[in-house]
Short mmCIF file of C-alpha atoms and ligand atoms in Angstrom, two decimals:
data_model
loop_
_atom_site.label_atom_id
_atom_site.label_comp_id
_atom_site.label_asym_id
_atom_site.label_seq_id
_atom_site.Cartn_x
_atom_site.Cartn_y
_atom_site.Cartn_z
CA MET X 1 31.18 -90.17 -19.01
CA ASP X 2 28.59 -89.42 -16.32
CA ALA X 3 24.86 -89.16 -16.99
CA TRP X 4 24.85 -85.38 -16.91
CA SER X 5 27.46 -84.93 -19.60
CA ARG X 6 25.82 -87.71 -21.68
CA PHE X 7 22.61 -85.72 -21.46
CA LEU X 8 24.37 -82.49 -22.46
CA ASP X 9 26.09 -84.30 -25.30
CA ALA X 10 22.78 -85.61 -26.63
CA PHE X 11 20.76 -82.40 -26.43
CA PHE X 12 23.12 -79.42 -26.05
CA LYS X 13 26.30 -80.27 -27.92
CA TRP X 14 28.19 -77.01 -28.26
CA GLN X 15 29.88 -77.67 -31.64
CA LEU X 16 26.51 -78.57 -33.13
CA ILE X 17 24.87 -75.48 -31.67
CA GLU X 18 27.51 -73.37 -33.35
CA ARG X 19 27.24 -75.28 -36.61
CA TYR X 20 23.44 -75.22 -36.90
CA LEU X 21 22.67 -71.84 -35.41
CA PRO X 22 22.61 -70.05 -38.80
CA ALA X 23 20.22 -72.63 -40.26
CA ILE X 24 17.92 -72.45 -37.25
CA LEU X 25 17.92 -68.66 -37.45
CA ASP X 26 17.01 -68.88 -41.13
CA GLY X 27 14.24 -71.26 -40.15
CA MET X 28 12.98 -68.81 -37.55
CA ALA X 29 12.78 -66.09 -40.17
CA VAL X 30 10.78 -68.35 -42.48
CA THR X 31 8.48 -69.43 -39.65
CA VAL X 32 7.88 -65.83 -38.63
CA GLU X 33 7.10 -64.79 -42.18
CA ILE X 34 4.66 -67.59 -42.84
CA ALA X 35 3.06 -67.39 -39.40
CA ALA X 36 2.58 -63.63 -39.74
CA ALA X 37 1.09 -64.01 -43.20
CA VAL X 38 -1.22 -66.78 -41.96
CA VAL X 39 -2.36 -64.78 -38.95
CA ILE X 40 -3.16 -61.71 -41.02
CA THR X 41 -4.96 -63.40 -43.89
CA GLY X 42 -6.58 -66.04 -41.70
CA ILE X 43 -8.08 -63.60 -39.21
CA LEU X 44 -9.14 -61.13 -41.88
CA LEU X 45 -10.76 -63.84 -43.96
CA GLY X 46 -12.47 -65.22 -40.86
CA LEU X 47 -13.79 -61.77 -40.01
CA VAL X 48 -15.04 -61.22 -43.54
CA LEU X 49 -16.82 -64.59 -43.49
CA ALA X 50 -18.45 -63.84 -40.12
CA ILE X 51 -19.60 -60.45 -41.41
CA LEU X 52 -21.03 -62.03 -44.55
CA ARG X 53 -22.81 -64.56 -42.38
CA ALA X 54 -24.37 -61.73 -40.37
CA PHE X 55 -26.34 -60.74 -43.48
CA ARG X 56 -28.14 -64.07 -43.11
CA ILE X 57 -28.39 -64.78 -46.81
CA LEU X 58 -29.23 -68.45 -46.61
CA PRO X 59 -27.16 -70.00 -49.45
CA LEU X 60 -24.16 -67.87 -48.54
CA SER X 61 -24.40 -68.74 -44.84
CA ALA X 62 -24.69 -72.42 -45.74
CA LEU X 63 -21.50 -72.26 -47.82
CA ILE X 64 -19.67 -70.51 -45.00
CA VAL X 65 -20.81 -73.10 -42.48
CA ILE X 66 -19.73 -75.95 -44.78
CA PHE X 67 -16.34 -74.30 -45.33
CA ALA X 68 -15.84 -73.72 -41.61
CA ASP X 69 -16.93 -77.22 -40.60
CA MET X 70 -14.82 -78.98 -43.24
CA LEU X 71 -11.68 -77.07 -42.42
CA ARG X 72 -12.13 -77.51 -38.72
CA ALA X 73 -12.78 -81.23 -39.09
CA LEU X 74 -9.81 -82.08 -41.29
CA PRO X 75 -6.36 -82.42 -39.74
CA PRO X 76 -4.23 -79.61 -41.20
CA LEU X 77 -1.58 -82.14 -42.25
CA VAL X 78 -4.09 -83.91 -44.48
CA LEU X 79 -4.97 -80.60 -46.13
CA VAL X 80 -1.35 -79.64 -46.60
CA LEU X 81 -0.58 -82.93 -48.32
CA LEU X 82 -3.76 -82.89 -50.34
CA VAL X 83 -3.16 -79.42 -51.69
CA TYR X 84 0.55 -79.89 -52.20
CA PHE X 85 0.24 -83.14 -54.15
CA GLY X 86 -3.19 -82.49 -55.61
CA LEU X 87 -2.88 -79.07 -57.18
CA PRO X 88 -0.07 -79.90 -59.64
CA SER X 89 -2.23 -82.60 -61.19
CA VAL X 90 -4.83 -79.97 -62.08
CA GLY X 91 -2.11 -77.80 -63.54
CA ILE X 92 -1.57 -75.45 -60.61
CA ASN X 93 1.96 -75.33 -59.29
CA LEU X 94 2.35 -73.42 -56.08
CA PRO X 95 5.62 -73.15 -54.20
CA SER X 96 5.51 -75.14 -50.99
CA PHE X 97 5.50 -72.06 -48.73
CA ALA X 98 2.45 -70.76 -50.63
CA VAL X 99 0.67 -74.07 -50.08
CA LEU X 100 1.40 -73.89 -46.38
CA TRP X 101 0.26 -70.28 -46.19
CA LEU X 102 -2.92 -70.96 -48.14
CA VAL X 103 -3.93 -74.03 -46.15
CA LEU X 104 -3.19 -72.60 -42.73
CA SER X 105 -4.89 -69.31 -43.61
CA CYS X 106 -8.03 -71.19 -44.54
CA VAL X 107 -7.88 -73.31 -41.39
CA LEU X 108 -7.42 -70.24 -39.21
CA ALA X 109 -10.18 -68.46 -41.14
CA ALA X 110 -12.54 -71.34 -40.41
CA PHE X 111 -11.90 -71.19 -36.68
CA ALA X 112 -11.80 -67.37 -36.63
CA GLU X 113 -15.12 -67.19 -38.46
CA GLU X 114 -16.76 -69.38 -35.84
CA ILE X 115 -15.22 -67.36 -33.01
CA PHE X 116 -16.27 -64.02 -34.53
CA TRP X 117 -19.72 -65.38 -35.29
CA ALA X 118 -20.16 -66.55 -31.71
CA GLY X 119 -19.08 -63.05 -30.64
CA ILE X 120 -21.60 -61.40 -32.95
CA LEU X 121 -24.39 -63.66 -31.68
CA SER X 122 -23.53 -62.92 -28.07
CA ILE X 123 -24.26 -59.20 -28.48
CA PRO X 124 -27.73 -58.65 -26.96
CA LYS X 125 -30.61 -57.98 -29.34
CA GLY X 126 -31.19 -54.69 -27.51
CA GLN X 127 -27.94 -53.31 -28.90
CA TRP X 128 -29.15 -53.85 -32.46
CA GLU X 129 -32.57 -52.43 -31.60
CA ALA X 130 -31.18 -49.33 -29.94
CA ALA X 131 -29.03 -48.57 -32.96
CA ARG X 132 -31.72 -49.37 -35.51
CA SER X 133 -34.25 -47.27 -33.58
CA THR X 134 -32.04 -44.21 -34.06
CA GLY X 135 -32.01 -44.79 -37.81
CA ILE X 136 -28.55 -46.34 -38.00
CA GLY X 137 -28.52 -48.86 -40.86
CA PHE X 138 -27.65 -52.55 -40.67
CA VAL X 139 -24.08 -52.19 -41.90
CA SER X 140 -23.25 -49.25 -39.63
CA THR X 141 -24.82 -51.03 -36.66
CA LEU X 142 -22.60 -54.00 -37.38
CA ALA X 143 -19.54 -51.79 -37.84
CA TYR X 144 -19.90 -49.40 -34.92
CA ILE X 145 -21.97 -51.26 -32.34
CA VAL X 146 -21.80 -54.99 -32.78
CA LEU X 147 -18.33 -55.76 -34.13
CA PRO X 148 -16.39 -53.58 -31.69
CA GLN X 149 -18.07 -55.41 -28.81
CA ALA X 150 -17.90 -58.82 -30.47
CA VAL X 151 -14.21 -58.47 -31.27
CA ARG X 152 -13.41 -57.67 -27.65
CA LEU X 153 -15.11 -60.86 -26.56
CA THR X 154 -13.15 -62.87 -29.10
CA VAL X 155 -9.66 -61.70 -28.18
CA ALA X 156 -8.92 -64.54 -25.77
CA PRO X 157 -10.25 -67.51 -27.77
CA LEU X 158 -8.87 -66.04 -30.96
CA THR X 159 -5.39 -65.62 -29.52
CA ASN X 160 -5.38 -69.22 -28.36
CA ARG X 161 -6.58 -70.53 -31.68
CA THR X 162 -4.21 -68.35 -33.65
CA LEU X 163 -1.31 -69.62 -31.59
CA ALA X 164 -2.34 -73.22 -32.17
CA ILE X 165 -2.52 -72.71 -35.91
CA ALA X 166 0.63 -70.61 -36.17
CA LYS X 167 2.49 -73.54 -34.59
CA ASN X 168 1.25 -75.68 -37.46
CA THR X 169 3.80 -73.92 -39.66
CA ALA X 170 5.91 -76.89 -38.48
CA LEU X 171 3.92 -78.94 -41.00
CA GLY X 172 5.97 -77.16 -43.65
CA MET X 173 8.61 -79.77 -42.89
CA VAL X 174 6.73 -82.48 -44.80
CA ILE X 175 6.55 -80.43 -48.00
CA GLY X 176 10.02 -78.94 -47.77
CA VAL X 177 9.38 -75.45 -46.47
CA SER X 178 12.64 -74.49 -44.77
CA GLU X 179 11.08 -73.36 -41.52
CA ILE X 180 12.37 -74.13 -38.02
CA LEU X 181 11.41 -77.79 -37.74
CA SER X 182 12.60 -78.51 -41.26
CA GLN X 183 16.03 -77.04 -40.50
CA ALA X 184 16.15 -78.79 -37.16
CA THR X 185 15.33 -82.26 -38.50
CA THR X 186 17.78 -81.83 -41.36
CA GLY X 187 20.46 -80.93 -38.84
CA GLN X 188 19.47 -83.83 -36.62
CA SER X 189 19.80 -86.42 -39.37
CA PHE X 190 23.12 -85.04 -40.61
CA ALA X 191 24.63 -84.84 -37.14
CA GLY X 192 22.94 -87.91 -35.71
CA ASN X 193 22.27 -85.87 -32.60
CA ALA X 194 19.19 -84.26 -31.09
CA THR X 195 20.87 -80.91 -30.44
CA PRO X 196 19.41 -79.22 -33.56
CA LEU X 197 15.95 -80.33 -32.42
CA THR X 198 16.58 -78.81 -29.00
CA MET X 199 17.55 -75.62 -30.76
CA GLY X 200 14.36 -75.81 -32.80
CA ALA X 201 12.29 -76.21 -29.64
CA ILE X 202 14.00 -73.23 -28.07
CA ALA X 203 13.37 -71.23 -31.24
CA TYR X 204 9.64 -71.99 -31.01
CA VAL X 205 9.56 -70.97 -27.37
CA ILE X 206 11.35 -67.71 -28.16
CA LEU X 207 8.91 -66.96 -30.96
CA PHE X 208 5.66 -67.92 -29.31
CA ILE X 209 6.05 -67.06 -25.63
CA PRO X 210 5.70 -63.34 -26.42
CA VAL X 211 2.46 -64.11 -28.27
CA VAL X 212 1.13 -65.98 -25.24
CA VAL X 213 2.02 -63.03 -23.03
CA LEU X 214 0.49 -60.60 -25.51
CA GLY X 215 -2.69 -62.67 -25.49
CA ARG X 216 -2.89 -62.44 -21.72
CA TRP X 217 -2.34 -58.71 -21.83
CA LEU X 218 -4.98 -58.14 -24.50
CA GLU X 219 -7.41 -60.24 -22.52
CA THR X 220 -7.12 -58.11 -19.38
CA ARG X 221 -7.02 -54.87 -21.35
CA PHE X 222 -10.18 -55.58 -23.31
CA ALA X 223 -12.05 -56.97 -20.33
CA TRP X 224 -11.34 -53.78 -18.50
CA ARG X 225 -14.25 -51.48 -19.19
CA ARG X 226 -17.03 -54.00 -19.42
CA ALA X 227 -19.46 -53.91 -16.55
CA MET S 1 -55.92 -29.61 -26.63
CA THR S 2 -57.16 -28.48 -30.01
CA SER S 3 -58.30 -31.45 -32.04
CA ASN S 4 -58.10 -29.97 -35.51
CA ARG S 5 -54.34 -30.38 -35.72
CA PRO S 6 -53.29 -33.51 -37.62
CA PRO S 7 -51.99 -36.30 -35.39
CA ILE S 8 -48.27 -36.99 -35.12
CA LEU S 9 -48.92 -40.71 -34.87
CA GLU S 10 -51.84 -42.35 -36.58
CA VAL S 11 -52.39 -46.09 -36.26
CA ARG S 12 -55.21 -47.76 -38.16
CA GLY S 13 -56.34 -51.35 -37.87
CA LEU S 14 -52.90 -52.47 -36.73
CA ARG S 15 -52.42 -56.22 -36.56
CA LYS S 16 -49.42 -58.27 -35.59
CA SER S 17 -49.07 -62.03 -35.34
CA PHE S 18 -46.16 -64.13 -34.21
CA GLY S 19 -46.84 -67.38 -36.00
CA HIS S 20 -50.32 -68.41 -34.92
CA LEU S 21 -50.38 -66.03 -31.98
CA GLU S 22 -52.22 -62.83 -32.82
CA VAL S 23 -50.80 -60.24 -30.48
CA LEU S 24 -52.37 -57.08 -31.92
CA ARG S 25 -55.88 -57.54 -33.25
CA GLY S 26 -56.79 -54.23 -34.82
CA ILE S 27 -55.49 -51.20 -32.98
CA ASP S 28 -56.67 -47.70 -33.82
CA LEU S 29 -54.79 -44.92 -32.13
CA GLU S 30 -54.01 -41.28 -32.71
CA VAL S 31 -51.50 -39.22 -30.81
CA LEU S 32 -51.83 -35.48 -31.29
CA PRO S 33 -48.98 -33.01 -31.22
CA GLN S 34 -47.69 -32.41 -27.68
CA GLU S 35 -49.96 -35.07 -26.30
CA LEU S 36 -48.79 -37.64 -23.76
CA VAL S 37 -50.66 -40.90 -24.22
CA PHE S 38 -50.18 -43.47 -21.50
CA ILE S 39 -50.74 -47.16 -22.16
CA ILE S 40 -51.58 -49.66 -19.44
CA GLY S 41 -52.61 -53.27 -19.58
CA PRO S 42 -51.82 -56.75 -18.30
CA SER S 43 -48.59 -58.51 -19.17
CA GLY S 44 -48.75 -59.97 -22.64
CA SER S 45 -51.54 -57.67 -23.80
CA GLY S 46 -49.34 -56.35 -26.63
CA LYS S 47 -48.18 -52.98 -25.28
CA SER S 48 -44.52 -53.45 -26.22
CA THR S 49 -45.45 -54.93 -29.57
CA LEU S 50 -47.60 -51.91 -30.35
CA LEU S 51 -44.76 -49.55 -29.52
CA ARG S 52 -42.27 -51.61 -31.50
CA CYS S 53 -44.53 -51.60 -34.53
CA CYS S 54 -44.57 -47.80 -34.40
CA ASN S 55 -40.96 -47.69 -35.59
CA ARG S 56 -41.07 -51.03 -37.35
CA LEU S 57 -38.70 -52.81 -35.02
CA GLU S 58 -41.54 -55.27 -35.39
CA GLU S 59 -43.13 -55.66 -38.84
CA PRO S 60 -46.90 -55.30 -38.60
CA THR S 61 -48.91 -58.01 -40.32
CA GLY S 62 -51.72 -55.62 -41.18
CA GLY S 63 -53.04 -52.09 -40.89
CA SER S 64 -51.31 -48.79 -41.33
CA ILE S 65 -49.10 -46.47 -39.32
CA SER S 66 -48.19 -42.94 -40.20
CA ILE S 67 -45.90 -40.52 -38.49
CA ASP S 68 -46.43 -36.84 -39.17
CA GLY S 69 -48.46 -37.77 -42.22
CA VAL S 70 -45.85 -40.14 -43.68
CA ASP S 71 -46.98 -43.71 -44.25
CA LEU S 72 -44.46 -45.80 -42.35
CA MET S 73 -45.29 -48.94 -44.28
CA ALA S 74 -44.98 -47.48 -47.78
CA ARG S 75 -42.23 -48.91 -49.94
CA SER S 76 -41.08 -45.42 -50.82
CA THR S 77 -40.58 -44.49 -47.17
CA ASP S 78 -37.00 -44.43 -45.97
CA ILE S 79 -37.46 -46.23 -42.67
CA ASN S 80 -34.09 -45.14 -41.29
CA ALA S 81 -34.92 -41.49 -41.97
CA MET S 82 -38.27 -42.00 -40.21
CA ARG S 83 -36.71 -43.72 -37.21
CA ARG S 84 -34.72 -40.59 -36.42
CA ARG S 85 -38.05 -38.85 -36.00
CA ILE S 86 -39.31 -41.53 -33.62
CA GLY S 87 -37.30 -41.65 -30.43
CA MET S 88 -37.43 -44.93 -28.55
CA VAL S 89 -36.51 -45.60 -24.95
CA PHE S 90 -36.22 -49.19 -23.77
CA GLN S 91 -36.79 -50.78 -20.41
CA SER S 92 -33.22 -52.09 -20.40
CA PHE S 93 -31.60 -48.80 -21.57
CA ASN S 94 -29.52 -50.58 -24.23
CA LEU S 95 -26.65 -48.13 -24.06
CA TYR S 96 -23.56 -49.05 -26.06
CA PRO S 97 -21.16 -50.26 -23.35
CA HIS S 98 -18.02 -49.53 -25.37
CA MET S 99 -18.81 -45.85 -25.78
CA SER S 100 -18.94 -42.95 -23.35
CA ALA S 101 -22.25 -41.23 -22.65
CA LEU S 102 -21.24 -38.60 -25.20
CA GLY S 103 -20.30 -41.27 -27.73
CA ASN S 104 -23.67 -42.98 -27.22
CA VAL S 105 -25.55 -39.79 -27.96
CA ALA S 106 -23.28 -38.58 -30.75
CA LEU S 107 -23.13 -41.81 -32.75
CA ALA S 108 -26.36 -41.46 -34.70
CA LEU S 109 -25.72 -37.75 -35.20
CA ARG S 110 -22.49 -38.65 -36.93
CA ARG S 111 -23.52 -41.80 -38.75
CA VAL S 112 -27.09 -40.94 -39.65
CA LEU S 113 -27.13 -37.17 -39.92
CA GLY S 114 -23.52 -37.06 -41.11
CA ARG S 115 -22.51 -34.30 -38.71
CA LYS S 116 -18.87 -33.53 -38.17
CA ARG S 117 -17.39 -34.85 -34.95
CA THR S 118 -17.20 -31.50 -33.17
CA GLU S 119 -20.69 -30.53 -34.25
CA ALA S 120 -22.13 -33.91 -33.27
CA GLU S 121 -20.47 -33.71 -29.88
CA ALA S 122 -21.77 -30.21 -29.25
CA LEU S 123 -25.31 -31.40 -30.04
CA ALA S 124 -24.82 -34.50 -27.93
CA LEU S 125 -23.61 -32.42 -25.01
CA ALA S 126 -26.66 -30.19 -25.30
CA ALA S 127 -28.90 -33.26 -25.23
CA LEU S 128 -27.07 -34.60 -22.18
CA ALA S 129 -27.53 -31.21 -20.53
CA ARG S 130 -31.28 -31.50 -21.10
CA VAL S 131 -31.36 -34.69 -19.06
CA GLY S 132 -29.07 -33.18 -16.43
CA LEU S 133 -26.01 -35.24 -17.27
CA ALA S 134 -23.63 -32.85 -19.01
CA GLU S 135 -21.00 -33.53 -16.37
CA LYS S 136 -21.18 -37.28 -17.05
CA ALA S 137 -20.44 -36.91 -20.76
CA ASN S 138 -17.19 -38.85 -20.53
CA ALA S 139 -18.48 -41.59 -18.24
CA TYR S 140 -19.02 -45.08 -19.63
CA PRO S 141 -22.38 -46.80 -19.08
CA ALA S 142 -20.86 -49.18 -16.53
CA GLU S 143 -19.88 -46.15 -14.46
CA LEU S 144 -23.42 -44.74 -14.35
CA SER S 145 -26.41 -45.62 -12.16
CA GLY S 146 -29.47 -47.15 -13.81
CA GLY S 147 -31.29 -43.83 -13.64
CA GLN S 148 -28.38 -42.03 -15.25
CA GLN S 149 -28.11 -44.69 -17.95
CA GLN S 150 -31.77 -44.32 -18.78
CA ARG S 151 -31.39 -40.55 -19.00
CA VAL S 152 -28.47 -40.98 -21.39
CA ALA S 153 -30.71 -43.25 -23.45
CA ILE S 154 -33.35 -40.51 -23.49
CA ALA S 155 -30.71 -37.98 -24.57
CA ARG S 156 -29.62 -40.35 -27.34
CA ALA S 157 -33.14 -40.32 -28.79
CA LEU S 158 -33.68 -36.65 -28.06
CA ALA S 159 -30.53 -35.49 -29.84
CA LEU S 160 -32.01 -36.46 -33.19
CA GLY S 161 -34.91 -34.06 -32.76
CA PRO S 162 -37.73 -36.62 -32.77
CA LYS S 163 -41.37 -35.77 -33.51
CA ILE S 164 -42.51 -38.33 -31.00
CA MET S 165 -40.91 -40.38 -28.25
CA LEU S 166 -41.91 -43.93 -27.43
CA PHE S 167 -41.17 -45.15 -23.91
CA ASP S 168 -41.46 -48.86 -23.12
CA GLU S 169 -41.49 -49.22 -19.33
CA PRO S 170 -38.61 -46.77 -18.93
CA THR S 171 -38.49 -47.09 -15.15
CA SER S 172 -39.27 -50.79 -14.65
CA ALA S 173 -35.62 -51.83 -14.45
CA LEU S 174 -34.72 -49.14 -11.95
CA ASP S 175 -34.31 -49.22 -8.22
CA PRO S 176 -37.22 -47.29 -6.65
CA GLU S 177 -35.03 -44.40 -5.53
CA LEU S 178 -33.84 -43.81 -9.12
CA VAL S 179 -37.28 -43.77 -10.75
CA GLY S 180 -37.92 -40.14 -9.83
CA SER S 181 -34.96 -38.78 -11.80
CA VAL S 182 -36.19 -40.39 -15.01
CA LEU S 183 -39.81 -39.33 -14.49
CA LYS S 184 -38.60 -35.79 -13.84
CA VAL S 185 -36.90 -35.73 -17.24
CA MET S 186 -40.05 -37.10 -18.86
CA ARG S 187 -42.15 -34.40 -17.17
CA GLU S 188 -39.76 -31.77 -18.50
CA LEU S 189 -40.05 -33.21 -22.00
CA LYS S 190 -43.81 -33.06 -21.72
CA ALA S 191 -43.63 -29.48 -20.48
CA GLY S 192 -41.37 -28.68 -23.43
CA GLY S 193 -44.05 -29.85 -25.83
CA MET S 194 -42.76 -33.30 -26.77
CA THR S 195 -45.30 -35.77 -28.11
CA MET S 196 -45.05 -38.99 -26.13
CA LEU S 197 -46.42 -42.51 -26.10
CA VAL S 198 -45.60 -44.17 -22.80
CA VAL S 199 -46.04 -47.72 -21.58
CA SER S 200 -45.50 -47.75 -17.84
CA HIS S 201 -46.79 -48.82 -14.46
CA GLU S 202 -46.13 -45.43 -12.86
CA MET S 203 -49.73 -44.52 -12.17
CA ARG S 204 -48.90 -41.38 -10.23
CA PHE S 205 -46.97 -40.11 -13.21
CA ALA S 206 -49.89 -40.99 -15.47
CA ARG S 207 -52.31 -39.09 -13.25
CA ASP S 208 -50.40 -35.85 -13.35
CA ALA S 209 -48.66 -35.97 -16.74
CA ALA S 210 -50.84 -37.96 -19.14
CA ASP S 211 -53.45 -36.37 -21.37
CA ARG S 212 -55.02 -39.69 -22.14
CA VAL S 213 -54.78 -43.20 -20.75
CA ILE S 214 -55.35 -46.28 -22.87
CA PHE S 215 -56.15 -49.67 -21.43
CA MET S 216 -55.15 -52.60 -23.62
CA ASP S 217 -56.01 -56.24 -23.22
CA HIS S 218 -55.46 -59.19 -25.55
CA GLY S 219 -54.26 -57.05 -28.43
CA LEU S 220 -57.13 -54.58 -28.39
CA ILE S 221 -57.76 -51.16 -26.92
CA VAL S 222 -60.49 -51.85 -24.40
CA GLU S 223 -61.01 -48.38 -23.05
CA GLU S 224 -59.49 -44.94 -23.19
CA GLY S 225 -60.07 -41.67 -21.44
CA THR S 226 -58.53 -39.06 -19.21
CA PRO S 227 -56.45 -40.38 -16.31
CA GLU S 228 -59.30 -39.40 -14.01
CA GLN S 229 -61.83 -41.41 -16.02
CA ILE S 230 -59.66 -44.51 -16.32
CA PHE S 231 -58.28 -44.61 -12.80
CA SER S 232 -61.32 -43.40 -10.88
CA GLY S 233 -64.29 -44.49 -12.93
CA PRO S 234 -63.49 -47.13 -15.56
CA ARG S 235 -66.52 -48.32 -17.47
CA GLU S 236 -65.33 -51.69 -18.72
CA VAL S 237 -65.21 -54.66 -16.39
CA ARG S 238 -61.73 -55.66 -17.54
CA THR S 239 -60.42 -52.16 -16.88
CA GLN S 240 -62.04 -52.14 -13.45
CA ALA S 241 -60.42 -55.47 -12.63
CA PHE S 242 -57.01 -54.30 -13.82
CA ILE S 243 -57.18 -50.99 -11.96
CA ALA S 244 -58.31 -52.79 -8.81
CA GLU S 245 -55.43 -55.21 -9.22
CA ILE S 246 -52.72 -52.56 -9.53
CA ALA S 247 -54.26 -50.41 -6.80
CA ARG S 248 -53.75 -53.18 -4.24
N1 LIG L 301 -40.70 -61.94 -30.94
C1 LIG L 301 -41.77 -62.60 -30.46
N2 LIG L 301 -42.03 -63.86 -30.87
C2 LIG L 301 -43.11 -64.53 -30.42
N3 LIG L 301 -43.98 -64.02 -29.54
C3 LIG L 301 -43.79 -62.79 -29.10
C4 LIG L 301 -42.66 -62.00 -29.52
N4 LIG L 301 -42.72 -60.79 -28.91
C5 LIG L 301 -43.82 -60.83 -28.15
N5 LIG L 301 -44.47 -62.01 -28.25
C6 LIG L 301 -45.69 -62.38 -27.55
O1 LIG L 301 -46.64 -61.39 -27.80
C7 LIG L 301 -47.45 -61.16 -26.67
C8 LIG L 301 -47.44 -59.68 -26.34
O2 LIG L 301 -46.14 -59.32 -25.95
P1 LIG L 301 -45.78 -57.85 -25.51
O3 LIG L 301 -44.36 -57.86 -25.15
O4 LIG L 301 -46.21 -56.90 -26.55
O5 LIG L 301 -46.67 -57.67 -24.21
P2 LIG L 301 -46.64 -56.50 -23.15
O6 LIG L 301 -48.04 -55.99 -23.07
O7 LIG L 301 -45.58 -55.54 -23.47
O8 LIG L 301 -46.33 -57.29 -21.82
P3 LIG L 301 -45.42 -56.87 -20.57
O9 LIG L 301 -46.28 -55.99 -19.70
O10 LIG L 301 -45.11 -58.16 -19.91
O11 LIG L 301 -44.21 -56.18 -21.11
C9 LIG L 301 -46.91 -62.05 -25.58
O12 LIG L 301 -47.73 -63.20 -25.52
C10 LIG L 301 -45.55 -62.41 -26.05
O13 LIG L 301 -45.19 -63.69 -25.60
MG1 LIG L 302 -43.76 -55.02 -22.60
#
């Protein structure tokens, strides 16, 4: 057997592709579901936290900062394990996909909060003053003047961060969430061949390349009208 | 100018400190209906701070301010309702970059006065027409010259039907050739009977449009009088020095 067919045999074995395709497709569906749920709740929670922080109520802001710093400092895997093995001992039993969703949502929220907050801070003071001087209240100024501009500035960093955290759905493997990597490693150990892992990698590329492209597109689109 | 009409703006013993720095040290000022009061003074003398206290963008540390007889500092006063009645124009325009000229002017009409979209836009368009920019209604700030941006900012304040307009160096950020268009709008406002308090370095404008000129230094009003008195025959040494300085 020459090197080329040995390579194909190790990574792209046709019988294995056929055998594990359904499992990988199932895994893709699970990954998409969890990633979508994480993106939605994580970004929304991050936005809510940044908005709350804008009110500059000291104890509240301090709690938000502590939350954001903790969750950004801890490796997501540590959190996943901690929550998955810790919660049952205090009487809370969450299914593993819920643990993954909860943890990753909080991690994304922590990063998103910081990104939104940086966006809010970068809006010049004059914007607030112009709005306030026409009698527009704090909340409306935030809603109509500051956030629309801040959110535009955050599109690029937020897309990158979201992508990074959505990929962490692969951590579901260690707690038995049947997402892509979980299916791929199961296949790999049964078959004793890396082909299912190759398929998993391709599945990730198929899922996330469009998000990368979307991020690029949003970036140019939102940069468009700024002076 | 009849003096028996109550002032639109009445400032009494106004003080403002930033930490240990006392920036306003007891300002008394009245602006009568339809009057244009022009404020001059060296950098750091407190001109902007005075203006910003007049709509409480800056919280005074002492004294009183009333607009059209309403105590601006009273707890019972709805400051947002009062701010509609006090138009403010900034040196740096501060237009909302994500909204068209029309959107900039219509926003407060919709969000503060609660007008319907069509009604707010009709009013906004009328305000833009007053500053000569009706045809730029759909342009975004980035697509407008500095002079046009500043006129949109004036329209934004004007649309709310203010009792008084505060201008903080409205032409200082403009290229010289664009200054005239903004001053022209301000002259028209004055001719239309608007009450105005203007901080500016445009002495020619002050000479032919101001009713009164106030010279401030170190947080106090040093001298006030007609433009003629202040520019041609100031009594105080500090005023003389300042006028000589800017005349060079
Ligand atoms: N937010 C602030 N915090 C601390 N100090 C301030 C603040 N705003 C103004 N000051 C100080 O108050 C003083 C008066 O400032 P102000 O802007 O009112 O002066 P001005 O007469 O408008 O000057 P200019 O002609 O340069 O605009 C200055 O010494 C300034 O540094
Ligand atoms: Mg100033």
